[in-house]
Coordinates of C-alpha atoms in Angstrom, one line a residue:
M1 CA 50.2 -72.1 64.1
N2 CA 52.6 -73.9 61.6
L3 CA 55.8 -71.9 61.9
V4 CA 57.9 -71.5 58.8
C5 CA 61.7 -71.0 58.9
E6 CA 63.2 -68.3 56.7
S7 CA 66.3 -70.5 56.5
D8 CA 66.8 -74.2 56.5
H9 CA 70.1 -73.8 58.3
L10 CA 70.1 -73.6 62.1
T11 CA 73.5 -71.9 61.9
D12 CA 71.8 -68.8 60.4
Y13 CA 69.9 -68.5 63.7
L14 CA 73.2 -68.4 65.6
S15 CA 74.9 -65.6 63.8
E16 CA 76.1 -62.3 65.3
S17 CA 75.3 -58.9 63.9
E18 CA 75.6 -55.2 64.9
V19 CA 72.4 -55.4 66.9
V20 CA 72.7 -59.0 68.1
D21 CA 76.2 -58.3 69.5
F22 CA 76.6 -61.4 71.7
S23 CA 80.4 -61.1 71.8
H24 CA 80.1 -58.0 74.0
P25 CA 81.5 -58.8 77.4
A26 CA 78.4 -57.7 79.2
I27 CA 76.2 -60.1 77.2
Q28 CA 78.6 -62.9 77.7
A29 CA 78.7 -62.3 81.5
A30 CA 74.9 -62.1 81.7
A31 CA 74.4 -65.2 79.7
Q32 CA 76.9 -67.2 81.9
R33 CA 75.3 -65.8 85.1
I34 CA 71.8 -66.7 84.0
R35 CA 72.8 -70.2 82.8
K36 CA 74.8 -71.1 85.9
D37 CA 71.9 -72.7 87.8
A38 CA 70.0 -74.1 84.9
A39 CA 69.7 -77.9 85.0
D40 CA 69.1 -78.4 81.3
E41 CA 68.4 -76.7 78.0
Q42 CA 64.8 -75.9 78.7
A43 CA 65.5 -74.5 82.1
W44 CA 68.2 -72.3 80.7
V45 CA 66.0 -70.9 77.9
K46 CA 63.2 -70.3 80.4
A47 CA 65.7 -68.5 82.7
A48 CA 67.0 -66.3 79.9
F49 CA 63.4 -65.5 78.7
E50 CA 62.3 -64.6 82.2
F51 CA 65.4 -62.4 82.7
V52 CA 64.6 -60.3 79.6
R53 CA 60.9 -60.3 80.3
D54 CA 61.1 -59.3 84.0
E55 CA 64.5 -57.6 84.5
I56 CA 64.5 -55.4 81.4
D57 CA 61.7 -52.8 81.4
H58 CA 59.5 -52.1 78.4
S59 CA 60.2 -48.4 77.7
W60 CA 56.6 -47.5 77.3
D61 CA 55.6 -49.1 80.6
I62 CA 58.1 -47.0 82.5
Q63 CA 57.6 -44.0 80.2
G64 CA 61.3 -44.0 79.4
S65 CA 63.0 -41.7 76.9
I66 CA 66.1 -43.7 75.9
V67 CA 65.9 -45.5 72.6
T68 CA 67.9 -48.7 72.7
R69 CA 68.7 -51.0 69.8
R70 CA 71.8 -53.1 70.2
A71 CA 71.5 -56.0 72.6
S72 CA 74.4 -54.6 74.7
E73 CA 72.6 -51.2 74.9
V74 CA 69.4 -52.8 76.1
L75 CA 71.3 -54.6 78.8
E76 CA 73.2 -51.5 79.8
H77 CA 70.1 -49.3 80.1
R78 CA 67.8 -52.1 81.3
Q79 CA 65.0 -51.0 79.0
G80 CA 63.8 -51.2 75.4
I81 CA 60.6 -51.7 73.4
C82 CA 59.9 -55.2 72.0
Y83 CA 62.2 -54.7 69.0
A84 CA 65.1 -54.1 71.3
K85 CA 64.2 -56.7 73.9
S86 CA 64.0 -59.4 71.2
N87 CA 67.5 -58.4 70.2
L88 CA 68.8 -58.9 73.7
L89 CA 67.1 -62.3 74.2
A90 CA 68.5 -63.5 70.8
A91 CA 72.0 -62.3 71.8
I92 CA 71.9 -64.1 75.2
L93 CA 70.7 -67.4 73.8
R94 CA 72.8 -67.3 70.6
S95 CA 75.9 -66.6 72.8
Q96 CA 75.3 -70.1 74.3
G97 CA 74.6 -71.9 71.1
I98 CA 70.8 -71.8 71.2
P99 CA 69.3 -71.0 67.7
T100 CA 67.0 -68.0 68.1
G101 CA 64.9 -66.2 65.5
F102 CA 62.6 -63.3 65.2
C103 CA 58.8 -63.4 64.7
Y104 CA 56.2 -60.6 64.2
Q105 CA 52.6 -59.8 64.8
K106 CA 50.5 -56.9 63.4
L107 CA 48.5 -55.5 66.3
T108 CA 46.4 -52.5 67.0
L109 CA 48.5 -49.8 68.7
G110 CA 45.8 -49.3 71.4
D111 CA 42.8 -51.4 72.2
T112 CA 40.9 -50.8 69.0
P113 CA 41.7 -50.2 65.3
D114 CA 41.0 -46.5 65.5
T115 CA 44.3 -46.1 67.3
G116 CA 46.2 -47.5 64.3
Y117 CA 48.4 -50.5 63.9
C118 CA 52.0 -51.5 64.7
I119 CA 54.4 -54.3 64.2
H120 CA 55.2 -56.3 67.4
A121 CA 58.4 -58.4 67.8
L122 CA 58.9 -61.6 69.7
N123 CA 61.3 -64.6 69.5
A124 CA 61.3 -68.2 68.4
V125 CA 63.8 -70.6 69.9
Y126 CA 64.9 -74.0 68.6
L127 CA 65.0 -76.6 71.5
D128 CA 67.2 -79.5 70.6
S129 CA 65.6 -81.5 73.4
L130 CA 62.2 -81.3 71.5
Q131 CA 63.6 -81.0 68.0
R132 CA 61.3 -78.1 67.2
W133 CA 60.8 -74.4 67.5
I134 CA 58.7 -72.6 70.1
R135 CA 57.8 -69.0 70.3
I136 CA 58.3 -66.8 73.4
D137 CA 57.5 -63.2 74.0
A138 CA 59.7 -61.3 76.4
R139 CA 57.9 -57.9 75.9
G140 CA 57.2 -57.7 79.7
N141 CA 54.1 -58.5 81.7
K142 CA 51.7 -56.0 83.1
E143 CA 48.0 -55.9 83.8
G144 CA 46.3 -57.6 80.9
V145 CA 49.5 -59.0 79.5
Q146 CA 50.8 -62.4 80.8
A147 CA 53.4 -64.1 78.6
E148 CA 55.0 -67.3 79.9
F149 CA 57.6 -69.9 78.8
S150 CA 55.7 -73.0 77.7
T151 CA 56.6 -76.0 75.5
T152 CA 53.1 -77.3 75.3
E153 CA 51.0 -74.3 74.3
E154 CA 51.9 -70.7 73.3
K155 CA 51.4 -68.2 76.0
L156 CA 52.3 -65.0 74.2
A157 CA 51.7 -61.4 75.3
F158 CA 49.0 -60.7 72.8
P159 CA 46.3 -62.9 71.4
I160 CA 45.5 -62.1 67.7
R161 CA 42.0 -60.6 67.1
T162 CA 41.2 -61.4 63.5
H163 CA 38.0 -59.3 63.6
Y164 CA 40.4 -56.3 64.1
E165 CA 42.5 -57.5 61.2
E166 CA 45.4 -58.3 63.4
I167 CA 47.9 -60.7 61.9
D168 CA 50.2 -63.4 63.3
Y169 CA 53.0 -63.9 60.8
P170 CA 54.3 -67.5 60.7
V171 CA 57.8 -66.9 59.5
I172 CA 60.8 -67.2 61.8
Y173 CA 63.4 -64.8 60.6
A174 CA 67.1 -65.1 61.1
Q175 CA 67.7 -61.4 61.6
P176 CA 65.5 -58.5 62.9
N177 CA 63.2 -56.8 60.4
A178 CA 65.0 -53.9 58.7
K179 CA 62.0 -51.5 59.3
T180 CA 62.0 -52.1 63.0
M181 CA 65.8 -51.6 63.2
E182 CA 65.6 -48.4 61.1
T183 CA 62.9 -47.1 63.4
L184 CA 65.1 -47.5 66.4
A185 CA 68.2 -46.1 64.7
S186 CA 66.4 -43.0 63.4
H187 CA 64.7 -41.8 66.7
T188 CA 66.0 -40.4 70.0
D189 CA 62.7 -40.1 71.9
V190 CA 61.1 -43.4 72.6
L191 CA 57.7 -42.2 73.6
T192 CA 57.2 -40.1 70.4
M193 CA 58.5 -43.0 68.4
Y194 CA 56.2 -45.5 70.1
L195 CA 53.1 -43.4 69.6
H196 CA 53.7 -42.2 66.0
R197 CA 56.6 -43.9 64.2
L198 CA 56.3 -47.6 64.6
P199 CA 56.1 -49.6 61.3
T200 CA 52.6 -50.8 60.5
D201 CA 53.6 -53.7 58.2
L202 CA 56.7 -55.9 57.5

């Protein structure tokens, strides 16, 4: 896929916000801890990705009830849906000067279209060593889902099934989608939200 940047300025992909709150001491500490043993830029980004993918649970997978939104909340509670986990990964990487954006897919909520559709969030990262963007999906692996860090081919959580009218959006956004953030802000039960209230389009 040919990715398209919302902004031509890499600095826009380094900014802090209410939900990408990378100045929070816990985010700073986590980023420095993760980066400590990384030999180079790619190793550091891979380590950050794997931390969010593997150490932060996807709320649906654990049948959690807490709705997290800000990156610091996701880190504190160690759980979140994809919208929240992408905030955390962006915060960790931006805190160390790695431009990080937000990307989206439209997927079936279950296995088939009769279950409805939802918007899924992932990240894009600009690697200076490659002078290009790559997409990574820290949703969290499980049976049937195996996302990996790769600079040669995308290994995302969900392949797009065009025959089900799923969509892979090419834009790399500088900030999280407003609908996804409003969804997190306006709900208190993550399971009800996940089943019935996720946005179906950008």
